[in-house]
Amino acid sequence: YARNDPNFVHFNDPKWSNMWYIHCTEKNSRCRSEMNILSAWQRGYTGKNVVVTILDDGIERNHPDLAQNYDQLASYDVNGNDHDPTPRYDSSNENKHGTRCAGEVAAVANNSHCIVGIAYNARIGGIRMLDGDVTDVVEAKSLGIRPDYIDIYSASWGPDDDGKTVDGPGPLAKQAFEVGIKKGRKGLGSIFVWASGNGGRQGDHCSCDGYTNSIYTISVSSATENGNKPWYLEVCSSTLATTYSSGEFYDRKIVTTDLRQRCTDGHTGTSVSAPMVAGVIALALEANPLITWRDVQHLLVKTSSPVHLKAKDWKTNAAGYRVSHLYGFGLVDADAMVVEAKKWRSVPPQHTCTKISDRRTRYIRADQKMNTTITSTGCSGHPEQHVSYLEHVVVRVLIVHPRRGDLEINLISPSGTRSQLLAKRLFDNSNEGFRNWEFMTVHCWGERAEGQWTLEISDSPSQLRSPEVMGKLKEWTLILYGTSENPYYSNGSHHSRSRMLEIPSLGKDLKNPEPSPVSPQEEEEEEEEYNGSCNSECGDQGCDGPDADHCLNCIHFSLGNLKTGRTCVSHCPLGFFEDSSARRCRRCHRGCEKCTGRGPSECLSCRRGLFLYATESTCVESCPVGFYADDIQRQCLKCHENCMKCLRDADRCTACSEGFSLAGMTCVPECANGTFFHLEEMKCSPCHFSCSTCTGPGKEECIRCARDFLQQDWMCVPECSPGYYEGETGGFHHQMCRKCEENCLSCEGPGLTCTKCRDGYNLVSRTCIVNATCNNADEVFCEMVKSNRLCEKKLFRQFCCRTCLMAG
Amino acid sequence: SPSRSVYTNQWAVRITGGREEADKLASKYGYRNLGQIGGLENHYHFHHSKVVRRSAFATKGTHSFIHMDSKVEWAQQQVVKSRVKR
């Protein structure tokens, strides 16, 4: 049970109290914390070991709120082609955007600086790619940076939201998305989070943005704190979820990190929402790092909620999900996300079923609706393509039209769910139509795929148009994505099973779509009636289901416990060791990645951020003296034998062993007095005769002077030169020649002790003053000089003082 | 009015045969191979220093012959894409 008590968690960050979208301190209607981030934190999820990167104009990596979580390996500068994503600074702070987004995700908590990031222990990187010419190559490079290392890519940008643009990823960026979801995160799929767009005031529709419209991106919308539609919000059917953001001038905005190590309480727009969801997903990935890119979308669909978000178009689809074109499935719920993620079993493989309409041109008449249908079996005859339970639905259209902005397109699913694929756009005067443009909807999520799909196109001219030029639908294709089995109650994929630990949600039931495909009672019966074959990892006692976690005993090792559920595995995963006698995977000591036993001194390798100290088989944060931390091997390696301390390499010494001394970053043997270690000859060579110890053979390379020599500036001299006097200096016992006062040719010691002046100066009261006489220094004048003590001031001493002094 | 394309001096090129083959083709037509494009196998980023950095037209020249080389499966001069922060 996690307490939803704002006083339970407190941070010393000064803007913490302004983070209204995370916690509420006021008990009134302005109190908004339905995103339940606090509760997710209270369960212990803060984004540890999750890597998020911000694709934007750079991030200020040395910002006090980002520096600790900054991850260089998750960063790159595509604009500058180097590894430093620091933004370019200018007087208008044009490049503040990425830094603002980064803080939302992973600002460090409790460091008394600004704010607390949603995943405040996640690692954060930045890919600087918006501060220059953006091309398909730039986007493809950016989307494909370190896909095995970076878990989540957050992008708060896109094509112009001007209500007339239709644009999306080019061929390379499209491939980069596909490679990312297929190969990223070692095959689990990169997670791309996208801001849905700010073109609300221009009547823009986010379906005309190919990034938010892609099935590979999680498109995120915004709501004001009061649950209203913000002025900038764009509607479309591809939006998956929503977070709080800014609204009208009287609505509160978002506080975050800002450029030049500052904080801002003025972050706005849908740019806010993508990083917020990226942070929430980071919490979910910490709860279960093995969830795939599609699992993440399923989790958002299942856990996001309409709460108080106001829209006229909220509807319940045939799978029981409440969905809207403004907010997708609603406000994200971090707590529900981590609870569901923790017990999540991956959904079955994605199938794709495509059906193309006949190639008959259909005319779109002005002020009329044109309907066309495709009847789909969900490719039931093709097991590899069979889609029974829907996820994304894509409609590809080839439309010729004299004014694109007059078109409205709807798709009606076999279950009767209507998705608006395109709304009229007042500013879109283009006559280019839609050339194989793909519209996407998530509104049929969970519905059955088979049946008649209807595409409905309306043309309502907003300007005078020639009635003879009609729009034409030349071809359309229906692409259904989903699974052949029920994703939640499929063969071997039992979500929320009784043997899993259920953490009660905080006064809110997780969404339970109706009609529920299988009731809990049916599930019980299904378990009791199981007579199929057991998993190959099961032992001789059999099983109560087909998966490895249904085994009654294991042939190799059992992993997990009664609370989390046990499963049989052939080898224990990282963080566990194989206890052969008990046939169990037992947990290594905290910090150990591989180990031979439970003890802290039984580690074989360490978790990220720690280093193996092999001498003691322990994992340490910093290596002991005589060792350095090797980032690649993640081990403490021994410094060179001559080094006492070293940095990053065995021979980059910072302190030397006894008998050696530091020459740059190398430890060389200490030589006898009067000699030094010659690095080229690799032997002790004599110093200059004036030196007692030295760094080289020259007379200016003395460290200490030979007997009967005095140190003068950088040399050792037999006696002090004119203008110097002999004396000891504090801390040094050897004699030194120190410089006399200015303009003194010789002196007896420090201060005003001149005995001889250089040419052009006269000695007056053991001080050298410029050799000039003052011809008007009469008695009255000298009295004035004396009474004002002008001669005590260096500036005036050069003028009439000498004359006055001589005059008494 | 429709926004006009801005052509750059960057190309995306698909060539099978590895980095060496890509380098050879780049050099043959006066380009510099800046390396593979992210994780996209066989796709290389080429730069031509004698083509103007930003232009309203896709300038023609000997470098254009790369599009016709039989070893080049696909090549595309990169166009500036208008992108806005949200």
Short mmCIF file of N, CA and C in Angstrom, two decimals, chain A residues 57 94 133-134 136-137 139 141 156-161 167-168 195 198 209 211 271, chain B residues 8 12 37-38 40-41 43 45 53-54 74 76 78-86:
data_model
loop_
_atom_site.label_atom_id
_atom_site.label_comp_id
_atom_site.label_asym_id
_atom_site.label_seq_id
_atom_site.Cartn_x
_atom_site.Cartn_y
_atom_site.Cartn_z
N ASP A 57 17.16 20.41 -29.47
CA ASP A 57 18.20 21.39 -29.80
C ASP A 57 19.39 21.27 -28.85
N GLU A 94 17.43 30.73 -27.79
CA GLU A 94 16.61 29.97 -28.74
C GLU A 94 16.66 28.46 -28.46
N ASP A 133 20.17 22.51 -40.33
CA ASP A 133 19.27 22.01 -41.36
C ASP A 133 18.84 20.59 -41.01
N VAL A 134 17.54 20.39 -40.87
CA VAL A 134 17.04 19.04 -40.59
C VAL A 134 16.73 18.38 -41.93
N ASP A 136 16.30 14.25 -43.93
CA ASP A 136 15.95 12.86 -43.66
C ASP A 136 17.13 12.14 -43.01
N VAL A 137 18.34 12.43 -43.50
CA VAL A 137 19.55 11.81 -42.94
C VAL A 137 19.71 12.20 -41.47
N GLU A 139 17.44 13.10 -39.34
CA GLU A 139 16.42 12.44 -38.52
C GLU A 139 16.73 10.96 -38.35
N LYS A 141 19.62 9.46 -38.55
CA LYS A 141 20.78 9.29 -37.66
C LYS A 141 20.34 9.44 -36.20
N SER A 156 9.79 16.33 -29.03
CA SER A 156 8.72 17.33 -28.87
C SER A 156 8.82 18.32 -30.03
N TRP A 157 8.78 17.80 -31.22
CA TRP A 157 8.88 18.63 -32.42
C TRP A 157 8.21 17.88 -33.58
N GLY A 158 8.13 18.54 -34.71
CA GLY A 158 7.56 17.89 -35.88
C GLY A 158 7.38 18.89 -37.01
N PRO A 159 6.70 18.49 -38.07
CA PRO A 159 6.46 19.41 -39.18
C PRO A 159 5.61 20.59 -38.70
N ASP A 160 5.59 21.65 -39.51
CA ASP A 160 4.84 22.86 -39.13
C ASP A 160 3.41 22.51 -38.74
N ASP A 161 2.98 23.11 -37.61
CA ASP A 161 1.60 22.89 -37.15
C ASP A 161 0.73 24.04 -37.64
N ASP A 167 3.10 16.32 -43.72
CA ASP A 167 4.51 15.91 -43.82
C ASP A 167 4.81 14.88 -42.73
N GLY A 168 5.80 14.09 -43.01
CA GLY A 168 6.18 13.05 -42.04
C GLY A 168 7.59 12.58 -42.29
N ALA A 195 5.31 14.39 -29.18
CA ALA A 195 4.32 15.43 -28.85
C ALA A 195 3.34 15.55 -30.02
N ASN A 198 1.01 21.47 -31.76
CA ASN A 198 0.47 22.68 -31.14
C ASN A 198 -0.40 23.51 -32.10
N ASP A 209 0.49 14.78 -39.53
CA ASP A 209 1.88 14.70 -39.08
C ASP A 209 2.25 13.22 -39.05
N TYR A 211 4.74 11.68 -38.01
CA TYR A 211 5.46 11.15 -36.84
C TYR A 211 4.45 10.73 -35.77
N SER A 271 4.86 19.99 -26.06
CA SER A 271 6.27 19.66 -25.77
C SER A 271 6.43 19.14 -24.36
N THR B 8 20.26 20.53 -50.31
CA THR B 8 21.54 20.65 -49.61
C THR B 8 22.65 19.96 -50.41
N ALA B 12 21.96 10.88 -49.48
CA ALA B 12 21.83 9.55 -48.87
C ALA B 12 21.92 8.55 -50.01
N ILE B 37 24.53 5.63 -42.24
CA ILE B 37 23.48 6.46 -41.63
C ILE B 37 22.87 5.67 -40.47
N GLY B 38 23.25 6.04 -39.28
CA GLY B 38 22.72 5.38 -38.08
C GLY B 38 22.86 3.87 -38.17
N LEU B 40 21.20 1.98 -40.28
CA LEU B 40 20.66 1.52 -41.56
C LEU B 40 21.78 0.90 -42.40
N GLU B 41 21.73 -0.40 -42.51
CA GLU B 41 22.77 -1.11 -43.26
C GLU B 41 22.74 -0.68 -44.72
N HIS B 43 23.36 1.97 -46.11
CA HIS B 43 22.99 3.38 -46.39
C HIS B 43 24.12 4.29 -45.91
N HIS B 45 26.04 8.28 -45.88
CA HIS B 45 25.84 9.73 -45.93
C HIS B 45 27.00 10.33 -46.73
N ARG B 53 25.76 24.77 -50.49
CA ARG B 53 25.23 24.15 -49.27
C ARG B 53 23.71 24.15 -49.21
N ARG B 54 23.11 25.25 -49.65
CA ARG B 54 21.65 25.34 -49.70
C ARG B 54 21.27 25.96 -51.03
N TRP B 74 20.19 3.22 -54.79
CA TRP B 74 19.27 4.36 -54.55
C TRP B 74 20.10 5.53 -54.04
N GLN B 76 19.61 9.86 -52.93
CA GLN B 76 18.67 10.97 -52.80
C GLN B 76 19.40 12.19 -52.24
N GLN B 78 19.59 15.40 -50.25
CA GLN B 78 18.83 15.72 -49.04
C GLN B 78 18.20 17.11 -49.13
N VAL B 79 16.97 17.18 -48.75
CA VAL B 79 16.19 18.42 -48.79
C VAL B 79 15.95 18.86 -47.35
N VAL B 80 16.00 20.16 -47.12
CA VAL B 80 15.77 20.67 -45.76
C VAL B 80 14.30 20.50 -45.40
N LYS B 81 14.08 19.93 -44.21
CA LYS B 81 12.70 19.71 -43.75
C LYS B 81 12.38 20.74 -42.68
N SER B 82 11.28 21.39 -42.82
CA SER B 82 10.90 22.40 -41.82
C SER B 82 10.37 21.69 -40.57
N ARG B 83 11.01 21.92 -39.47
CA ARG B 83 10.60 21.28 -38.21
C ARG B 83 10.45 22.34 -37.12
N VAL B 84 9.39 22.20 -36.35
CA VAL B 84 9.14 23.19 -35.29
C VAL B 84 9.13 22.51 -33.92
N LYS B 85 9.61 23.28 -32.95
CA LYS B 85 9.55 22.80 -31.57
C LYS B 85 8.13 23.04 -31.06
N ARG B 86 7.67 22.17 -30.21
CA ARG B 86 6.26 22.25 -29.81
C ARG B 86 6.07 22.68 -28.38
#
